[in-house]
PDB file of C-alpha atoms in Angstrom:
ATOM      1  CA  MET S   1      -0.381   0.290  -0.076  1.00 70.00           C
ATOM      2  CA  VAL S   2       1.329   3.430  -0.776  1.00 74.00           C
ATOM      3  CA  GLU S   3       1.667   5.847   2.049  1.00 79.00           C
ATOM      4  CA  ALA S   4      -0.464   8.648   1.664  1.00 83.00           C
ATOM      5  CA  ARG S   5       1.835  12.234   0.860  1.00 84.00           C
ATOM      6  CA  ASP S   6      -0.038  15.511   0.864  1.00 86.00           C
ATOM      7  CA  VAL S   7       4.124  17.086  -0.677  1.00 82.00           C
ATOM      8  CA  TYR S   8       2.069  20.822  -0.476  1.00 83.00           C
ATOM      9  CA  ARG S   9       2.010  20.228   3.950  1.00 83.00           C
ATOM     10  CA  GLU S  10       5.069  18.546   3.709  1.00 84.00           C
ATOM     11  CA  LYS S  11       8.814  20.794   5.306  1.00 87.00           C
ATOM     12  CA  PRO S  12      10.609  20.930   1.580  1.00 89.00           C
ATOM     13  CA  LEU S  13      13.774  19.677   1.291  1.00 93.00           C
ATOM     14  CA  PRO S  14      16.862  21.955   1.212  1.00 96.00           C
ATOM     15  CA  VAL S  15      18.506  24.211  -1.678  1.00 97.00           C
ATOM     16  CA  LYS S  16      21.953  22.356  -2.872  1.00 98.00           C
ATOM     17  CA  ILE S  17      24.654  24.672  -2.812  1.00 98.00           C
ATOM     18  CA  GLY S  18      28.133  23.044  -3.977  1.00 98.00           C
ATOM     19  CA  ILE S  19      31.733  23.558  -2.743  1.00 97.00           C
ATOM     20  CA  LEU S  20      34.316  22.776  -5.030  1.00 98.00           C
ATOM     21  CA  MET S  21      37.369  23.126  -2.676  1.00 96.00           C
ATOM     22  CA  ASP S  22      40.614  22.816  -4.186  1.00 94.00           C
ATOM     23  CA  MET S  23      42.587  24.315  -1.365  1.00 89.00           C
ATOM     24  CA  PRO S  24      44.947  22.864   0.936  1.00 84.00           C
ATOM     25  CA  GLU S  25      43.381  21.831   4.890  1.00 84.00           C
ATOM     26  CA  ARG S  26      45.012  24.527   6.624  1.00 82.00           C
ATOM     27  CA  ILE S  27      42.633  27.097   4.366  1.00 82.00           C
ATOM     28  CA  ASN S  28      39.698  25.583   4.254  1.00 83.00           C
ATOM     29  CA  ARG S  29      38.313  25.671   8.112  1.00 82.00           C
ATOM     30  CA  TRP S  30      38.361  29.339   7.237  1.00 87.00           C
ATOM     31  CA  ALA S  31      36.474  28.730   3.900  1.00 89.00           C
ATOM     32  CA  PHE S  32      33.999  26.425   5.157  1.00 92.00           C
ATOM     33  CA  THR S  33      33.742  28.661   8.423  1.00 92.00           C
ATOM     34  CA  SER S  34      32.615  32.201   6.218  1.00 92.00           C
ATOM     35  CA  TYR S  35      30.147  29.542   4.256  1.00 93.00           C
ATOM     36  CA  GLU S  36      28.379  28.488   7.392  1.00 95.00           C
ATOM     37  CA  LEU S  37      28.159  32.450   8.276  1.00 95.00           C
ATOM     38  CA  LEU S  38      26.649  33.742   5.409  1.00 93.00           C
ATOM     39  CA  LYS S  39      24.464  30.792   4.848  1.00 95.00           C
ATOM     40  CA  GLU S  40      23.014  31.761   8.590  1.00 95.00           C
ATOM     41  CA  GLN S  41      22.756  35.191   7.995  1.00 95.00           C
ATOM     42  CA  PHE S  42      20.444  35.220   5.025  1.00 94.00           C
ATOM     43  CA  LEU S  43      18.513  32.378   5.919  1.00 94.00           C
ATOM     44  CA  ALA S  44      18.083  34.902   9.165  1.00 95.00           C
ATOM     45  CA  SER S  45      16.896  37.570   6.263  1.00 94.00           C
ATOM     46  CA  GLY S  46      13.540  35.339   5.293  1.00 92.00           C
ATOM     47  CA  ARG S  47      14.197  35.930   1.939  1.00 91.00           C
ATOM     48  CA  TYR S  48      13.926  32.568   1.395  1.00 89.00           C
ATOM     49  CA  GLU S  49      11.941  29.916   2.287  1.00 89.00           C
ATOM     50  CA  ARG S  50      14.045  26.822   2.120  1.00 93.00           C
ATOM     51  CA  ASP S  51      16.918  25.617   3.912  1.00 95.00           C
ATOM     52  CA  ILE S  52      20.393  25.094   2.346  1.00 96.00           C
ATOM     53  CA  GLU S  53      22.335  22.056   2.113  1.00 97.00           C
ATOM     54  CA  PHE S  54      26.127  22.203   0.948  1.00 98.00           C
ATOM     55  CA  VAL S  55      27.607  19.458  -0.882  1.00 98.00           C
ATOM     56  CA  ILE S  56      30.943  19.464  -0.150  1.00 97.00           C
ATOM     57  CA  ARG S  57      33.595  17.908  -3.232  1.00 97.00           C
ATOM     58  CA  MET S  58      37.443  17.707  -2.016  1.00 96.00           C
ATOM     59  CA  VAL S  59      39.552  17.958  -4.800  1.00 95.00           C
ATOM     60  CA  TYR S  60      43.125  18.384  -5.275  1.00 89.00           C
ATOM     61  CA  GLY S  61      43.574  18.970  -8.752  1.00 91.00           C
ATOM     62  CA  ALA S  62      46.677  21.992 -10.466  1.00 91.00           C
ATOM     63  CA  PRO S  63      49.379  23.148  -9.402  1.00 88.00           C
ATOM     64  CA  THR S  64      49.885  19.818  -7.873  1.00 88.00           C
ATOM     65  CA  GLY S  65      47.519  16.854  -8.795  1.00 92.00           C
ATOM     66  CA  TYR S  66      45.238  16.228 -11.911  1.00 95.00           C
ATOM     67  CA  ILE S  67      43.374  19.313 -13.497  1.00 95.00           C
ATOM     68  CA  GLN S  68      40.778  15.847 -14.232  1.00 97.00           C
ATOM     69  CA  ASP S  69      39.977  15.749 -10.426  1.00 97.00           C
ATOM     70  CA  ALA S  70      38.664  19.430  -9.882  1.00 97.00           C
ATOM     71  CA  ILE S  71      36.702  18.624 -13.905  1.00 98.00           C
ATOM     72  CA  ASP S  72      34.704  15.383 -11.985  1.00 98.00           C
ATOM     73  CA  GLY S  73      33.943  17.077  -9.229  1.00 98.00           C
ATOM     74  CA  TYR S  74      31.972  19.280 -10.489  1.00 98.00           C
ATOM     75  CA  ASN S  75      30.061  17.052 -12.582  1.00 98.00           C
ATOM     76  CA  GLU S  76      29.957  15.278  -9.599  1.00 98.00           C
ATOM     77  CA  LEU S  77      28.136  18.357  -7.706  1.00 98.00           C
ATOM     78  CA  CYS S  78      25.933  18.542 -10.857  1.00 98.00           C
ATOM     79  CA  ASP S  79      25.305  14.917 -10.401  1.00 98.00           C
ATOM     80  CA  GLN S  80      23.852  14.928  -7.255  1.00 98.00           C
ATOM     81  CA  GLY S  81      21.404  17.835  -8.241  1.00 98.00           C
ATOM     82  CA  CYS S  82      23.593  21.152  -6.910  1.00 98.00           C
ATOM     83  CA  LEU S  83      21.964  24.702  -8.006  1.00 98.00           C
ATOM     84  CA  VAL S  84      25.578  26.115  -8.220  1.00 98.00           C
ATOM     85  CA  VAL S  85      28.732  25.602  -7.441  1.00 98.00           C
ATOM     86  CA  VAL S  86      30.999  27.491  -5.677  1.00 97.00           C
ATOM     87  CA  GLY S  87      34.400  27.430  -6.105  1.00 95.00           C
ATOM     88  CA  PRO S  88      36.807  25.755  -7.464  1.00 96.00           C
ATOM     89  CA  ASN S  89      39.711  28.931  -6.044  1.00 93.00           C
ATOM     90  CA  HIS S  90      42.664  28.207  -7.479  1.00 93.00           C
ATOM     91  CA  SER S  91      43.548  30.349 -11.009  1.00 94.00           C
ATOM     92  CA  ASP S  92      44.539  27.363 -13.248  1.00 95.00           C
ATOM     93  CA  ASN S  93      41.433  25.158 -12.217  1.00 96.00           C
ATOM     94  CA  ASN S  94      39.830  27.891 -12.885  1.00 97.00           C
ATOM     95  CA  VAL S  95      40.513  28.077 -16.418  1.00 96.00           C
ATOM     96  CA  ALA S  96      40.443  24.289 -17.344  1.00 96.00           C
ATOM     97  CA  LEU S  97      36.766  24.440 -15.937  1.00 97.00           C
ATOM     98  CA  VAL S  98      35.318  26.910 -18.431  1.00 98.00           C
ATOM     99  CA  SER S  99      34.231  24.306 -21.001  1.00 98.00           C
ATOM    100  CA  THR S 100      32.827  21.994 -18.572  1.00 98.00           C
ATOM    101  CA  VAL S 101      30.571  24.598 -17.512  1.00 98.00           C
ATOM    102  CA  GLU S 102      28.996  26.002 -20.718  1.00 98.00           C
ATOM    103  CA  GLN S 103      28.235  21.966 -21.384  1.00 98.00           C
ATOM    104  CA  ARG S 104      26.870  21.294 -17.993  1.00 98.00           C
ATOM    105  CA  LYS S 105      25.264  24.868 -17.618  1.00 98.00           C
ATOM    106  CA  VAL S 106      25.216  25.028 -13.736  1.00 98.00           C
ATOM    107  CA  PRO S 107      26.365  28.431 -12.804  1.00 98.00           C
ATOM    108  CA  CYS S 108      29.742  28.165 -11.252  1.00 98.00           C
ATOM    109  CA  ILE S 109      31.196  30.771  -9.461  1.00 98.00           C
ATOM    110  CA  MET S 110      35.210  30.099  -8.892  1.00 97.00           C
ATOM    111  CA  LEU S 111      37.231  32.369  -6.545  1.00 95.00           C
ATOM    112  CA  GLY S 112      40.508  32.079  -8.199  1.00 93.00           C
ATOM    113  CA  ALA S 113      42.823  34.970  -9.229  1.00 94.00           C
ATOM    114  CA  THR S 114      41.764  34.402 -13.260  1.00 95.00           C
ATOM    115  CA  ALA S 115      40.235  36.857 -15.477  1.00 94.00           C
ATOM    116  CA  ASP S 116      40.505  34.475 -18.647  1.00 95.00           C
ATOM    117  CA  ASN S 117      37.754  31.863 -17.326  1.00 95.00           C
ATOM    118  CA  LEU S 118      34.877  34.264 -17.119  1.00 93.00           C
ATOM    119  CA  SER S 119      32.165  32.523 -19.904  1.00 96.00           C
ATOM    120  CA  GLU S 120      27.944  32.828 -19.796  1.00 97.00           C
ATOM    121  CA  HIS S 121      27.540  30.079 -16.536  1.00 98.00           C
ATOM    122  CA  VAL S 122      30.776  31.458 -14.984  1.00 98.00           C
ATOM    123  CA  PHE S 123      30.837  33.490 -12.502  1.00 97.00           C
ATOM    124  CA  SER S 124      33.785  35.262 -10.101  1.00 95.00           C
ATOM    125  CA  ILE S 125      34.099  36.262  -6.683  1.00 93.00           C
ATOM    126  CA  PRO S 126      37.829  36.501  -7.028  1.00 91.00           C
ATOM    127  CA  TRP S 127      40.221  36.837  -3.477  1.00 85.00           C
ATOM    128  CA  ALA S 128      42.574  39.032  -6.098  1.00 87.00           C
ATOM    129  CA  SER S 129      43.053  40.035  -9.791  1.00 94.00           C
ATOM    130  CA  ILE S 130      45.397  39.113 -11.610  1.00 94.00           C
ATOM    131  CA  PRO S 131      45.457  41.561 -14.531  1.00 95.00           C
ATOM    132  CA  ASP S 132      44.432  44.579 -11.475  1.00 95.00           C
ATOM    133  CA  ASP S 133      47.962  42.921  -9.737  1.00 94.00           C
ATOM    134  CA  ALA S 134      49.638  43.865 -13.049  1.00 96.00           C
ATOM    135  CA  TYR S 135      48.561  47.513 -13.486  1.00 97.00           C
ATOM    136  CA  VAL S 136      48.403  48.127  -9.907  1.00 97.00           C
ATOM    137  CA  MET S 137      52.284  47.344  -9.419  1.00 96.00           C
ATOM    138  CA  THR S 138      53.709  48.651 -12.869  1.00 98.00           C
ATOM    139  CA  SER S 139      51.006  52.084 -11.683  1.00 98.00           C
ATOM    140  CA  TRP S 140      54.086  51.725  -8.113  1.00 98.00           C
ATOM    141  CA  LEU S 141      56.925  51.537  -9.998  1.00 98.00           C
ATOM    142  CA  LYS S 142      56.204  54.285 -12.077  1.00 98.00           C
ATOM    143  CA  GLN S 143      55.388  56.227  -8.985  1.00 98.00           C
ATOM    144  CA  HIS S 144      58.168  55.603  -7.822  1.00 98.00           C
ATOM    145  CA  GLY S 145      60.529  56.127 -10.606  1.00 98.00           C
ATOM    146  CA  HIS S 146      61.959  52.865 -11.483  1.00 98.00           C
ATOM    147  CA  LYS S 147      62.695  52.842 -14.893  1.00 98.00           C
ATOM    148  CA  ARG S 148      64.916  49.475 -15.567  1.00 98.00           C
ATOM    149  CA  VAL S 149      63.364  46.299 -13.867  1.00 98.00           C
ATOM    150  CA  ALA S 150      63.864  42.398 -13.868  1.00 98.00           C
ATOM    151  CA  MET S 151      61.127  39.866 -13.310  1.00 97.00           C
ATOM    152  CA  THR S 152      60.435  36.764 -12.442  1.00 95.00           C
ATOM    153  CA  TRP S 153      57.640  34.347 -12.306  1.00 94.00           C
ATOM    154  CA  ASP S 154      56.417  30.483 -11.446  1.00 92.00           C
ATOM    155  CA  THR S 155      55.142  27.322 -14.160  1.00 92.00           C
ATOM    156  CA  VAL S 156      51.693  27.437 -13.045  1.00 91.00           C
ATOM    157  CA  TRP S 157      49.326  27.724 -16.584  1.00 90.00           C
ATOM    158  CA  HIS S 158      48.147  31.262 -14.880  1.00 92.00           C
ATOM    159  CA  GLY S 159      51.871  32.789 -14.210  1.00 92.00           C
ATOM    160  CA  LEU S 160      51.535  33.783 -18.407  1.00 94.00           C
ATOM    161  CA  GLU S 161      48.085  35.781 -17.463  1.00 96.00           C
ATOM    162  CA  TYR S 162      50.529  37.717 -15.144  1.00 95.00           C
ATOM    163  CA  VAL S 163      53.156  38.199 -17.517  1.00 97.00           C
ATOM    164  CA  ARG S 164      50.830  39.694 -20.320  1.00 97.00           C
ATOM    165  CA  HIS S 165      49.245  41.571 -18.615  1.00 97.00           C
ATOM    166  CA  PHE S 166      52.940  43.097 -16.728  1.00 98.00           C
ATOM    167  CA  ARG S 167      54.003  43.730 -20.314  1.00 98.00           C
ATOM    168  CA  ILE S 168      51.481  45.165 -21.786  1.00 98.00           C
ATOM    169  CA  ALA S 169      51.381  47.528 -18.251  1.00 98.00           C
ATOM    170  CA  THR S 170      55.560  48.310 -18.387  1.00 98.00           C
ATOM    171  CA  ALA S 171      55.171  49.368 -22.407  1.00 98.00           C
ATOM    172  CA  ARG S 172      52.427  51.687 -21.393  1.00 97.00           C
ATOM    173  CA  ALA S 173      54.366  53.082 -18.517  1.00 98.00           C
ATOM    174  CA  GLY S 174      57.669  53.094 -20.610  1.00 98.00           C
ATOM    175  CA  ILE S 175      59.065  51.187 -17.778  1.00 98.00           C
ATOM    176  CA  GLU S 176      61.926  48.019 -19.337  1.00 98.00           C
ATOM    177  CA  ILE S 177      61.481  44.622 -18.261  1.00 98.00           C
ATOM    178  CA  ILE S 178      65.748  44.068 -17.990  1.00 98.00           C
ATOM    179  CA  ALA S 179      65.611  39.911 -17.253  1.00 98.00           C
ATOM    180  CA  ASP S 180      63.308  37.376 -17.191  1.00 96.00           C
ATOM    181  CA  TYR S 181      63.261  34.102 -14.887  1.00 96.00           C
ATOM    182  CA  ARG S 182      60.261  31.131 -14.337  1.00 95.00           C
ATOM    183  CA  PHE S 183      60.633  29.571 -11.967  1.00 92.00           C
ATOM    184  CA  SER S 184      59.249  26.078 -10.947  1.00 92.00           C
ATOM    185  CA  VAL S 185      56.248  26.078  -8.944  1.00 89.00           C
ATOM    186  CA  TYR S 186      56.711  22.804  -6.862  1.00 89.00           C
ATOM    187  CA  SER S 187      58.511  23.462  -3.496  1.00 85.00           C
ATOM    188  CA  SER S 188      61.926  22.197  -3.372  1.00 89.00           C
ATOM    189  CA  GLU S 189      65.013  23.325  -1.243  1.00 90.00           C
ATOM    190  CA  ALA S 190      67.129  23.779  -4.811  1.00 92.00           C
ATOM    191  CA  ARG S 191      64.223  25.167  -5.991  1.00 90.00           C
ATOM    192  CA  ASN S 192      64.598  27.800  -3.206  1.00 89.00           C
ATOM    193  CA  GLN S 193      68.426  28.004  -3.392  1.00 91.00           C
ATOM    194  CA  LEU S 194      67.750  28.850  -7.348  1.00 92.00           C
ATOM    195  CA  MET S 195      65.644  31.669  -6.499  1.00 91.00           C
ATOM    196  CA  ARG S 196      68.410  32.576  -3.891  1.00 90.00           C
ATOM    197  CA  ASP S 197      70.913  32.754  -7.056  1.00 93.00           C
ATOM    198  CA  VAL S 198      68.705  34.136  -9.805  1.00 94.00           C
ATOM    199  CA  ALA S 199      67.721  37.651  -7.925  1.00 92.00           C
ATOM    200  CA  SER S 200      71.729  37.813  -6.827  1.00 94.00           C
ATOM    201  CA  ARG S 201      72.467  37.452 -10.348  1.00 95.00           C
ATOM    202  CA  HIS S 202      69.556  39.955 -11.335  1.00 96.00           C
ATOM    203  CA  ARG S 203      71.231  42.003  -8.631  1.00 95.00           C
ATOM    204  CA  ASP S 204      73.931  42.701 -10.182  1.00 97.00           C
ATOM    205  CA  LEU S 205      72.695  43.506 -13.163  1.00 97.00           C
ATOM    206  CA  LYS S 206      71.468  47.175 -11.045  1.00 97.00           C
ATOM    207  CA  PRO S 207      67.881  47.109 -11.763  1.00 98.00           C
ATOM    208  CA  ASP S 208      65.558  49.627  -9.722  1.00 98.00           C
ATOM    209  CA  ALA S 209      63.401  47.042  -8.528  1.00 96.00           C
ATOM    210  CA  ILE S 210      62.389  43.088  -8.782  1.00 95.00           C
ATOM    211  CA  VAL S 211      59.282  41.704  -9.670  1.00 95.00           C
ATOM    212  CA  HIS S 212      58.015  38.929  -8.777  1.00 93.00           C
ATOM    213  CA  PHE S 213      55.059  36.967  -9.694  1.00 92.00           C
ATOM    214  CA  GLY S 214      54.414  33.962  -6.873  1.00 85.00           C
ATOM    215  CA  THR S 215      52.011  31.185  -6.440  1.00 82.00           C
ATOM    216  CA  GLY S 216      51.763  30.699  -2.861  1.00 72.00           C
ATOM    217  CA  ASN S 217      55.638  29.925  -1.256  1.00 70.00           C
ATOM    218  CA  THR S 218      57.423  30.928  -4.392  1.00 70.00           C
ATOM    219  CA  SER S 219      57.302  33.936  -3.168  1.00 68.00           C
ATOM    220  CA  VAL S 220      58.591  32.624   0.684  1.00 65.00           C
ATOM    221  CA  PRO S 221      62.511  32.087  -1.158  1.00 61.00           C
ATOM    222  CA  TYR S 222      62.593  36.956  -2.042  1.00 60.00           C
ATOM    223  CA  GLY S 223      61.587  37.776   1.736  1.00 55.00           C
TER     224      GLY S 223
END
């Protein structure tokens, strides 16, 4: 015998929001706390009748894992019935996901710094902005009278996006890039020593400034 139900009198099921998390554990706890606070504040506003359920997928794509894992994580959240997916955070994963998001048409709010990922169904609330970073840095260099700079960056996919905008900005500002070196994004003492050696060689060129576009801890040796 089929149980009698009245769907108009039952409590509605929560709306599912996907969280595609690709950050280290030391960062995750702050992110999830922030999401819960936003959910609490939004529901308290009375603007929405249903509850909200976060469906979480932990992935470790770029820079050290497989970008395919980020793509698979997004697809799994879509298959779970999520109305929107928040994340991922790393720009390389952001760019790689665009074609998949446009196929599935489940909106994705990405948090990486790239500007190369925006599309009809991809939105961005970035924690930084690669184009803005390059132009702000160039503006600072020009304001302080620096006309000759050495530049370093790393091997992440979006590293070239930094360089692309920085080259345009410096050309407009009349700033010359006299040296250019690209480091590995992967941490090792050998890499760190290489960065120190290159920094020393760049200083020997007597630049007005040394500019570094780094991901994660690739900026540490310059500290």
